[in-house]
XYZ file of C-alpha atoms in Angstrom:
647
model
C -5.818 -17.725 -0.560
C -7.730 -17.453 -3.892
C -7.635 -13.714 -5.865
C -9.657 -15.144 -8.180
C -12.641 -15.843 -5.784
C -11.978 -12.643 -4.364
C -12.713 -11.082 -7.200
C -15.959 -12.710 -8.205
C -16.995 -12.091 -5.426
C -15.632 -8.851 -5.500
C -18.101 -8.272 -8.762
C -21.205 -9.895 -7.166
C -21.110 -7.642 -4.219
C -19.800 -4.864 -6.915
C -22.942 -5.250 -9.258
C -24.774 -4.714 -6.082
C -23.581 -1.562 -5.148
C -23.245 0.293 -8.500
C -26.737 -0.833 -9.284
C -29.636 2.905 -9.281
C -30.197 1.494 -5.623
C -27.863 -0.352 -4.277
C -30.657 -3.489 -2.075
C -27.046 -4.200 0.100
C -28.671 -2.627 4.399
C -25.154 -4.048 5.728
C -21.700 -5.804 4.112
C -18.776 -7.393 5.888
C -16.134 -9.420 4.958
C -14.663 -12.762 6.907
C -12.142 -12.480 9.022
C -10.834 -13.646 12.476
C -13.454 -16.019 14.065
C -15.317 -16.679 10.679
C -19.054 -16.729 10.652
C -18.995 -16.377 14.514
C -17.511 -13.169 13.817
C -18.950 -11.944 11.123
C -22.704 -12.793 11.200
C -22.878 -12.150 14.833
C -21.461 -8.388 13.719
C -23.963 -8.582 11.071
C -26.792 -7.994 13.254
C -25.680 -6.526 16.447
C -27.986 -4.134 16.538
C -31.324 -6.561 16.214
C -30.162 -10.262 16.481
C -30.386 -13.209 13.778
C -30.724 -16.866 13.347
C -27.816 -18.792 11.009
C -28.910 -21.898 9.523
C -26.343 -24.676 10.240
C -26.849 -26.875 7.790
C -26.873 -23.938 4.951
C -23.208 -23.251 5.609
C -21.506 -24.215 2.515
C -19.132 -27.453 4.319
C -15.452 -29.135 2.181
C -15.100 -31.876 5.275
C -18.338 -33.448 6.179
C -16.223 -34.598 9.062
C -15.635 -30.607 11.305
C -17.167 -30.575 14.322
C -19.861 -27.116 14.933
C -17.682 -24.809 16.517
C -14.613 -25.886 13.481
C -17.731 -24.769 10.821
C -18.584 -22.107 13.062
C -15.109 -20.413 13.833
C -12.965 -21.737 10.780
C -11.540 -18.640 9.330
C -11.952 -19.412 5.592
C -10.623 -16.587 3.222
C -12.624 -14.932 0.528
C -16.109 -14.976 1.670
C -18.032 -12.060 2.658
C -21.619 -11.852 5.168
C -23.840 -9.639 3.758
C -27.732 -8.262 4.956
C -30.172 -7.994 2.887
C -33.929 -8.041 2.646
C -36.045 -10.713 0.688
C -37.276 -9.032 -2.084
C -33.782 -8.349 -3.428
C -32.338 -11.906 -2.884
C -33.155 -13.287 -6.130
C -31.127 -10.313 -8.231
C -28.806 -11.609 -5.472
C -28.216 -14.381 -7.135
C -28.266 -13.718 -10.372
C -25.873 -11.714 -10.335
C -23.553 -14.386 -8.569
C -24.233 -16.691 -11.035
C -23.126 -14.946 -13.799
C -20.215 -13.892 -11.213
C -19.816 -17.845 -10.999
C -19.424 -16.502 -7.440
C -21.427 -19.693 -5.272
C -24.102 -17.519 -2.671
C -25.943 -19.594 0.010
C -29.212 -17.398 2.063
C -28.193 -19.276 5.974
C -30.216 -17.168 7.768
C -31.959 -14.267 8.388
C -32.598 -11.180 11.245
C -35.294 -12.145 14.013
C -35.117 -8.822 16.115
C -35.060 -10.941 19.666
C -32.182 -9.365 20.073
C -29.974 -13.149 20.041
C -27.481 -14.973 18.160
C -28.748 -17.855 17.559
C -26.521 -21.246 15.602
C -29.618 -24.073 14.864
C -29.035 -27.368 12.559
C -32.945 -26.739 11.286
C -32.600 -31.097 10.781
C -31.304 -31.887 14.197
C -32.548 -28.762 16.365
C -29.767 -28.386 17.959
C -28.068 -25.290 18.842
C -24.299 -25.384 19.117
C -24.442 -21.109 19.953
C -27.584 -19.108 21.395
C -26.263 -16.364 23.223
C -28.481 -13.306 24.118
C -25.838 -10.530 21.643
C -26.448 -7.759 25.232
C -23.403 -11.295 26.562
C -21.215 -10.820 23.184
C -21.185 -6.793 22.560
C -22.515 -5.641 26.002
C -20.447 -4.469 28.263
C -16.945 -6.662 28.820
C -15.703 -7.212 32.293
C -12.750 -5.091 33.080
C -9.613 -7.174 32.861
C -7.083 -5.468 35.326
C -3.615 -6.680 34.088
C -0.494 -6.599 35.686
C 3.009 -5.732 34.761
C 6.435 -4.053 35.485
C 8.656 -1.877 34.053
C 11.767 -3.144 33.127
C 14.768 -0.391 32.075
C 16.779 -2.226 29.641
C 20.192 -0.816 29.318
C 22.262 -1.619 25.666
C 25.245 -0.913 24.931
C 26.194 2.423 23.593
C 27.450 3.025 19.867
C 31.412 3.303 19.397
C 32.910 4.559 15.776
C 35.285 6.347 13.811
C 34.880 8.294 12.032
C 38.078 7.811 9.173
C 36.256 4.330 8.224
C 32.682 6.703 7.131
C 32.784 5.727 3.744
C 32.678 2.037 5.430
C 30.295 2.392 7.159
C 28.353 3.811 4.343
C 28.591 0.613 2.863
C 27.687 -1.183 4.874
C 24.326 0.816 5.869
C 23.980 0.818 1.859
C 23.518 -3.242 1.741
C 21.217 -3.629 4.915
C 18.207 -4.558 3.676
C 15.626 -2.138 4.987
C 17.878 0.274 3.010
C 18.943 -1.234 -0.129
C 17.083 -0.987 -3.210
C 14.046 -2.741 -3.817
C 13.780 -4.628 -7.026
C 13.857 -8.083 -6.247
C 10.546 -6.728 -4.573
C 8.942 -4.485 -7.379
C 9.682 -6.455 -10.197
C 7.850 -9.438 -9.235
C 3.872 -7.666 -10.199
C 3.037 -5.738 -12.735
C 2.906 -2.126 -11.136
C 0.075 -1.379 -13.310
C -2.722 -3.226 -12.683
C -6.389 -1.485 -12.859
C -5.276 1.700 -15.627
C -5.308 3.715 -11.936
C -2.259 3.855 -10.377
C -0.408 7.073 -10.736
C 1.938 6.560 -8.876
C 4.003 3.913 -8.149
C 7.583 2.485 -6.743
C 9.627 3.532 -9.045
C 10.609 7.007 -10.180
C 13.016 8.889 -12.420
C 14.019 8.003 -16.066
C 16.460 4.707 -14.027
C 13.078 4.019 -13.405
C 14.612 2.771 -9.659
C 12.260 1.989 -6.582
C 12.560 4.942 -4.421
C 8.725 6.674 -4.960
C 7.598 5.997 -0.195
C 3.995 7.551 -1.274
C 1.957 5.682 -3.126
C -0.972 6.757 -5.275
C -4.159 5.143 -6.576
C -6.767 7.256 -8.702
C -10.860 7.484 -7.891
C -11.461 6.862 -10.965
C -10.405 7.017 -15.019
C -10.841 10.856 -15.367
C -10.791 12.935 -12.684
C -7.419 14.099 -10.632
C -8.119 12.780 -7.181
C -6.681 9.828 -5.857
C -5.805 8.011 -2.509
C -2.362 8.488 -1.059
C -0.996 5.640 1.271
C 2.575 5.101 2.973
C 3.215 3.551 5.502
C 5.698 4.152 8.532
C 7.545 1.892 11.373
C 10.028 1.813 13.697
C 10.735 -1.672 15.672
C 14.538 -0.373 17.098
C 13.884 2.628 18.346
C 10.881 1.500 19.483
C 13.551 -0.913 22.143
C 15.316 1.127 23.109
C 12.011 4.144 23.922
C 8.084 2.504 23.092
C 6.914 6.385 23.372
C 9.383 7.339 20.658
C 9.014 4.905 18.759
C 5.071 4.994 17.908
C 5.877 8.539 17.243
C 8.624 8.266 15.201
C 6.198 5.133 13.055
C 3.143 7.799 12.847
C 6.175 10.287 11.662
C 8.437 8.706 9.236
C 4.682 7.780 8.010
C 3.632 11.436 6.781
C 6.949 11.881 6.434
C 6.920 9.563 3.208
C 3.031 11.007 2.336
C 3.562 14.903 2.754
C 4.377 14.684 -1.031
C 0.892 14.365 -2.192
C -0.927 16.901 -1.904
C -3.467 16.824 0.197
C -6.848 17.513 0.158
C -7.220 19.408 3.654
C -3.624 19.029 3.962
C -2.934 16.823 7.286
C -6.662 17.385 8.639
C -7.190 14.596 5.152
C -4.934 11.813 6.863
C -6.399 8.685 8.429
C -4.121 6.033 10.220
C -4.243 2.438 10.754
C -1.954 0.445 13.337
C -1.115 -2.785 13.370
C 0.138 -3.745 16.967
C 2.554 -6.704 16.855
C 4.051 -7.555 20.195
C 5.141 -10.420 22.143
C 2.559 -9.347 25.094
C 2.479 -11.364 28.610
C 5.957 -11.682 28.606
C 8.060 -9.748 31.429
C 7.925 -6.379 30.936
C 6.657 -6.270 27.955
C 3.482 -5.392 28.697
C 4.137 -2.154 30.119
C 6.581 -1.387 26.981
C 3.170 -1.733 24.684
C 0.829 0.376 27.716
C 3.639 2.875 27.082
C 3.452 2.706 22.894
C -0.127 2.442 22.991
C -0.637 5.381 25.209
C 2.334 8.153 23.233
C 0.092 6.438 19.522
C -2.941 8.198 21.250
C -1.482 11.125 22.305
C 0.269 12.097 19.286
C -2.441 11.276 17.386
C -4.647 13.526 19.244
C -2.649 16.566 19.326
C -1.617 15.876 15.717
C -5.445 16.095 15.291
C -5.318 12.846 13.097
C -7.570 9.737 13.987
C -6.218 6.175 14.173
C -10.192 4.730 13.194
C -8.990 1.300 12.380
C -5.724 -1.371 12.680
C -5.166 -4.975 13.508
C -2.678 -6.543 15.923
C -0.280 -9.719 16.459
C -0.073 -10.218 20.333
C 1.984 -13.554 20.191
C 5.482 -12.848 18.497
C 7.006 -15.420 20.710
C 8.406 -18.098 19.139
C 9.655 -21.298 21.426
C 12.920 -23.016 20.729
C 13.912 -26.204 22.638
C 16.872 -24.516 23.587
C 15.370 -21.193 24.510
C 12.813 -18.455 23.100
C 12.861 -15.627 20.878
C 11.112 -12.807 21.196
C 9.881 -10.124 18.450
C 11.014 -6.727 19.000
C 7.406 -4.782 19.790
C 6.384 -2.706 16.074
C 3.909 -0.848 15.495
C 3.417 -0.962 11.861
C 1.510 3.346 11.014
C -0.431 2.781 7.368
C -1.753 6.860 5.967
C -4.137 7.387 3.563
C -6.017 10.432 2.591
C -7.457 12.226 -0.301
C -5.427 13.199 -3.375
C -6.851 16.205 -4.462
C -3.983 16.788 -7.675
C -2.186 13.027 -8.609
C -0.329 14.910 -11.263
C 1.143 16.611 -8.365
C 2.933 14.120 -6.806
C 6.464 15.009 -5.710
C 9.238 12.073 -6.196
C 12.617 11.802 -4.391
C 14.734 12.852 -8.139
C 17.051 15.722 -8.366
C 16.278 17.897 -11.038
C 18.946 19.838 -12.750
C 17.127 22.437 -12.763
C 14.978 22.245 -9.930
C 16.526 25.229 -7.777
C 18.244 24.560 -4.637
C 18.019 21.760 -1.703
C 16.150 22.456 1.829
C 16.168 20.155 4.501
C 13.446 20.716 7.498
C 14.025 18.541 10.971
C 10.479 17.045 11.862
C 11.677 15.559 15.119
C 13.163 18.820 17.065
C 15.022 16.564 18.205
C 19.162 16.457 18.679
C 21.025 13.881 16.008
C 21.653 10.550 17.491
C 21.941 7.366 16.165
C 20.324 4.696 18.694
C 17.922 2.858 16.268
C 19.053 3.118 13.042
C 20.573 1.557 10.446
C 24.125 2.456 11.448
C 24.088 0.968 14.583
C 23.089 -2.272 13.735
C 25.700 -2.709 10.993
C 27.560 -1.851 14.299
C 25.718 -4.703 15.674
C 24.868 -2.348 18.520
C 20.831 -1.452 18.989
C 21.884 2.269 20.905
C 20.714 3.695 23.911
C 19.569 7.331 22.827
C 16.686 6.759 20.413
C 15.403 10.007 18.121
C 11.822 11.691 19.227
C 9.747 13.882 17.771
C 9.568 16.509 20.316
C 6.456 18.882 18.977
C 3.658 17.576 17.562
C 2.868 21.053 16.741
C 5.837 22.398 14.822
C 5.219 19.250 12.829
C 1.691 19.658 11.812
C 2.863 23.249 10.938
C 5.398 21.640 8.537
C 3.603 19.048 6.709
C 0.792 22.034 5.733
C 2.885 24.568 4.853
C 5.127 22.005 2.687
C 1.185 20.820 1.461
C 0.930 24.142 0.540
C 4.020 24.703 -1.733
C 2.875 20.782 -3.417
C -0.219 21.922 -4.264
C 1.015 26.094 -5.511
C 4.349 24.094 -7.748
C 7.088 25.177 -5.937
C 8.366 21.916 -5.018
C 10.022 19.653 -7.646
C 12.039 16.837 -5.423
C 11.014 15.278 -1.373
C 12.208 12.546 0.193
C 12.212 11.669 3.619
C 15.280 11.162 5.692
C 14.082 7.492 7.389
C 16.448 3.750 7.428
C 20.124 5.770 6.033
C 19.660 8.727 7.447
C 20.232 11.923 6.157
C 23.481 10.246 3.178
C 20.945 8.352 2.241
C 18.714 10.568 1.581
C 20.624 13.031 -0.439
C 22.233 9.759 -2.535
C 19.062 7.978 -3.529
C 18.241 11.844 -4.710
C 20.613 10.815 -6.691
C 20.426 8.019 -8.271
C 17.798 7.408 -10.800
C 19.232 9.497 -12.852
C 22.413 9.727 -14.908
C 24.871 12.813 -14.572
C 22.687 14.238 -11.172
C 24.834 14.839 -8.289
C 24.204 17.695 -5.430
C 27.191 19.392 -3.361
C 25.792 20.141 0.212
C 27.087 21.809 3.058
C 25.544 20.569 6.082
C 27.438 23.684 8.429
C 24.333 24.955 9.002
C 22.746 21.862 11.039
C 25.086 22.434 14.170
C 26.217 18.620 14.314
C 29.909 18.808 14.249
C 29.786 13.985 15.046
C 29.672 13.774 10.724
C 28.676 10.113 11.582
C 26.241 11.375 13.673
C 24.637 13.972 11.089
C 24.074 11.448 7.728
C 23.042 8.308 9.829
C 20.602 9.355 12.303
C 16.995 8.882 10.893
C 15.570 12.423 12.904
C 12.635 12.406 11.226
C 13.601 14.735 8.884
C 12.870 16.273 4.729
C 14.867 16.830 2.262
C 13.858 18.871 -0.715
C 14.332 20.879 -3.791
C 12.109 24.014 -4.594
C 12.812 27.333 -6.181
C 13.537 29.920 -3.977
C 10.723 31.904 -3.240
C 9.899 29.275 -0.571
C 12.199 30.743 1.507
C 9.792 33.343 1.963
C 6.404 30.870 2.367
C 8.466 28.745 5.020
C 9.186 31.956 7.050
C 6.024 33.430 7.320
C 4.756 29.996 8.119
C 7.439 29.262 10.857
C 9.003 26.464 9.399
C 12.217 25.886 10.027
C 14.471 25.752 7.246
C 17.568 25.212 6.326
C 19.246 25.791 3.303
C 21.829 22.861 2.834
C 23.275 22.636 -1.212
C 22.606 22.580 -5.264
C 22.841 20.020 -7.762
C 25.236 19.577 -9.779
C 25.696 17.400 -13.494
C 28.097 15.421 -12.007
C 27.268 11.893 -10.458
C 28.902 13.012 -7.408
C 27.686 14.138 -4.193
C 29.915 16.380 -1.673
C 29.157 17.327 1.485
C 30.999 19.683 3.757
C 29.995 19.455 7.308
C 32.395 22.980 9.463
C 35.681 21.658 8.150
C 35.168 18.057 7.097
C 34.755 17.552 3.310
C 33.026 14.204 1.714
C 32.858 13.371 -1.723
C 30.940 10.422 -3.167
C 30.977 8.788 -6.513
C 26.480 8.132 -7.355
C 27.309 5.311 -9.458
C 29.689 3.500 -7.591
C 27.749 3.559 -4.452
C 24.302 3.046 -6.475
C 25.926 -0.198 -7.098
C 26.841 -0.599 -3.855
C 22.729 0.133 -3.172
C 21.560 -2.344 -5.062
C 24.163 -5.345 -5.365
C 21.861 -6.853 -2.578
C 18.277 -6.310 -4.471
C 20.804 -8.713 -6.731
C 21.639 -10.962 -4.724
C 17.930 -11.477 -3.580
C 17.109 -11.711 -7.346
C 19.484 -14.233 -8.378
C 17.646 -16.876 -5.482
C 14.330 -16.069 -7.273
C 15.682 -15.667 -11.324
C 16.853 -18.309 -13.236
C 19.589 -18.505 -15.927
C 21.612 -15.630 -14.900
C 19.160 -13.027 -15.538
C 19.699 -11.462 -12.064
C 22.893 -10.891 -13.400
C 22.014 -9.290 -16.525
C 19.633 -6.747 -14.083
C 21.898 -5.893 -12.679
C 24.969 -5.055 -14.507
C 22.677 -2.728 -17.074
C 20.088 -2.084 -15.117
C 21.576 1.555 -15.354
C 22.089 1.786 -18.857
C 19.189 2.736 -20.374
C 17.515 5.937 -18.859
C 14.159 6.613 -20.161
C 13.028 9.533 -21.597
C 9.789 10.205 -23.345
C 9.762 10.799 -26.891
C 6.448 11.824 -28.727
C 6.088 11.802 -33.004
C 6.313 15.260 -34.029
C 3.287 15.326 -35.149
C 1.301 13.963 -31.843
C -0.353 17.075 -30.853
C -2.003 14.944 -27.421
C -5.789 15.959 -28.667
C -8.185 12.871 -27.942
C -9.810 11.794 -31.968
C -13.588 14.218 -32.118
C -16.018 11.876 -31.563
C -19.552 13.204 -33.260
C -22.133 12.813 -30.684
C -24.768 13.029 -33.332
C -24.113 9.845 -35.257
C -24.564 6.459 -33.214
C -21.900 5.281 -31.684
C -20.593 1.765 -32.538
C -20.755 -0.741 -29.692
C -18.242 -3.150 -28.422
C -18.079 -5.782 -25.589
C -15.375 -6.780 -22.989
C -15.818 -10.808 -22.921
C -15.081 -12.105 -19.824
C -14.206 -15.058 -17.881
C -13.311 -15.654 -14.439
C -9.881 -14.160 -12.988
C -9.782 -12.179 -15.689
C -8.414 -8.651 -14.679
C -8.549 -5.096 -17.153
C -12.128 -5.359 -18.003
C -12.234 -1.707 -16.279
C -10.124 -0.277 -17.891
C -9.937 -1.691 -21.827
C -13.936 -0.408 -20.856
C -13.056 3.021 -20.485
C -10.426 2.457 -23.504
C -13.180 1.741 -25.612
C -15.237 3.728 -24.813
C -12.865 7.267 -25.092
C -12.308 5.522 -28.455
C -15.982 6.117 -29.643
C -17.572 2.674 -28.328
C -20.666 2.681 -26.848
C -19.212 -1.162 -24.302
C -20.908 -3.524 -23.084
C -19.683 -5.867 -20.395
C -19.599 -9.823 -21.327
C -19.221 -12.499 -19.090
C -18.538 -15.853 -20.899
C -21.927 -16.850 -18.779
C -23.485 -13.966 -20.980
C -22.622 -16.398 -23.907
C -23.195 -19.599 -22.584
C -26.899 -18.812 -21.162
C -27.686 -17.102 -24.623
C -28.212 -13.805 -22.807
C -25.657 -12.032 -25.136
C -25.307 -13.180 -29.246
C -23.024 -10.301 -30.106
C -25.170 -9.603 -32.591
C -25.204 -6.089 -31.658
C -21.792 -5.554 -31.505
C -19.439 -4.058 -33.693
C -15.907 -4.489 -31.603
C -14.943 -7.599 -29.376
C -12.164 -7.304 -26.376
C -10.802 -9.868 -24.425
C -8.485 -8.874 -21.235
C -5.881 -10.094 -19.884
C -5.905 -11.775 -16.602
C -5.635 -15.180 -15.210
C -8.565 -17.098 -16.927
C -9.452 -20.480 -14.457
C -6.647 -19.095 -12.383
C -4.116 -20.266 -14.684
C -4.853 -23.959 -14.113
C -6.810 -24.630 -17.456
C -3.530 -23.212 -19.988
C -5.457 -19.896 -19.143
C -5.928 -19.333 -23.458
C -7.212 -22.857 -23.612
C -9.366 -22.644 -20.645
C -11.045 -20.107 -21.892
C -11.118 -21.096 -25.753
C -12.763 -24.575 -24.192
C -15.649 -22.278 -23.233
C -16.959 -21.345 -26.533
C -15.450 -25.172 -28.184
C -17.984 -27.161 -25.710
C -20.423 -24.342 -25.227
C -22.793 -24.541 -28.526
C -24.060 -21.217 -28.011
C -20.835 -19.101 -26.578
C -19.579 -21.085 -30.136
C -22.294 -19.790 -32.660
C -22.472 -16.418 -31.366
C -18.452 -15.928 -31.996
C -18.508 -18.145 -35.204
C -21.150 -15.609 -36.315
C -19.463 -12.496 -35.368
C -16.211 -13.298 -37.061
C -18.311 -14.789 -40.079
C -19.988 -10.772 -40.390
C -18.086 -8.181 -42.603
C -18.392 -5.459 -40.424
C -16.263 -6.716 -36.976
C -13.385 -6.451 -35.623
C -11.235 -7.793 -32.242
C -8.858 -7.844 -29.745
C -6.785 -9.738 -26.911
C -5.023 -8.294 -24.631
C -2.008 -10.559 -22.392
């Protein structure tokens, strides 16, 4: 993978797309199947001839088959008319994005690879043979009823079980992972993983703004349930979809559930006895459930050879579908986080599964080294849809202050996580109304559900919508979670359990962070709660720009590999500048002289992939290219100029 090359290619494409007239007729990425898949699908309605000699090759020993089918990354294929090729070539050269004109649309409904130098045609097929009605394949398999051992446990060990569950990688803090990267690159990240004064990675819904000015964005979430799928493949599919929805529901979507589209990524060990039958059941359940919900699954991927062979036996991965949900968020400022507010109202619970509480396929079962024989399911798509849209409406009305899904770790983990992200925060919970006498089952089952904090007026709204809900508690200012279930009472120390939950992250982080810094992070992460403190004179208003006067001009200078040019351009525009995009190729070629520029901003990122020491390599591009060097020297020699550099 070469993200720098990917950025160059994307910039070249964007240069065409953002023109007054977009001349790109069709575009496709290179993925599985390489040139064969990408280029053939571009011309599947017409036919095309590809000159094998024009395809870029780094290894002259490659055969025609290897050239046609190799899956090198960061490549795109597109169809464009002859009159626009020169324009695209100029843009690609400016971005230093290699571009090759490799063929033409023919209209003969054939797809051909031909070497113009030798005349050889390693491939010449009718499109009907490639994209027509493919022969039906009848696969035979038999359903195997797997029987897993039931789960036995002791009620008296609940606290021990809880600490074990909180340390599972799937349940524990993901701080070791979220700290690997800058979570605000691009300037349009409206909701990232971290939440609350302690900035802990708790958000299961991500939101990207569509632009720098508006309130619309794209919300995304993920759902999967591989262990319940071992017990019941159909239930695993329904749980995966429902989990993705219980994560994305906290972002206000323009048309509620109707806004959501799903992507299904199937990972299965096909062609092993019983697995094809399980996959069929899982796919059918996924399709039926999505249809019942009224949402689509327009795309997906599959990896159907999830089997590893060893000398002493084979290992088959549990069949899994990863559901990615996406939807149009119409107000990025209203996204709800899983952080209880001390004055935000009561705590409510909705059981979206409409199923009895079951421990099969749960994190609790995992710590006991069991799978279980009964998995929770989602019994009623209509009720799930209704509850989803009802919660959406309450979010849009500003009535929900905090919200979290019930997923890995069960209800107890959800309640704890909603208390983790702040100090001196806890809750008093009474689960007696849920009518489950087994407290272990009630607290650790992973039935899909929601926990949220809201003002009392939501009760009338939910009742009117026909949504079954339970008021289960209140927020407290002591770092204790007190839980009552009928005659049983439990008290959990938030600070202690937060450390337990964070410990796995610390241990993983210690493997990638040197000098004992992971331990320093572990000992300090909860000691510096953040709060916004604006200067007294700050009124939040932008300086007024006098539009009757000419704006000064700013140039955003970038090199191949640079990032953040768009957010800097936006910042300069808001500050009152007219902004010009300047690539180093503009300065090197002399197309840009900076003579009309008063302010330059050199953006951050990894110029030249840091191979040349980043800034040193970029400096060399000025020092060793006469026109670029002279333009910069003349700019700084003037008295009416300023500059800024971003790291």
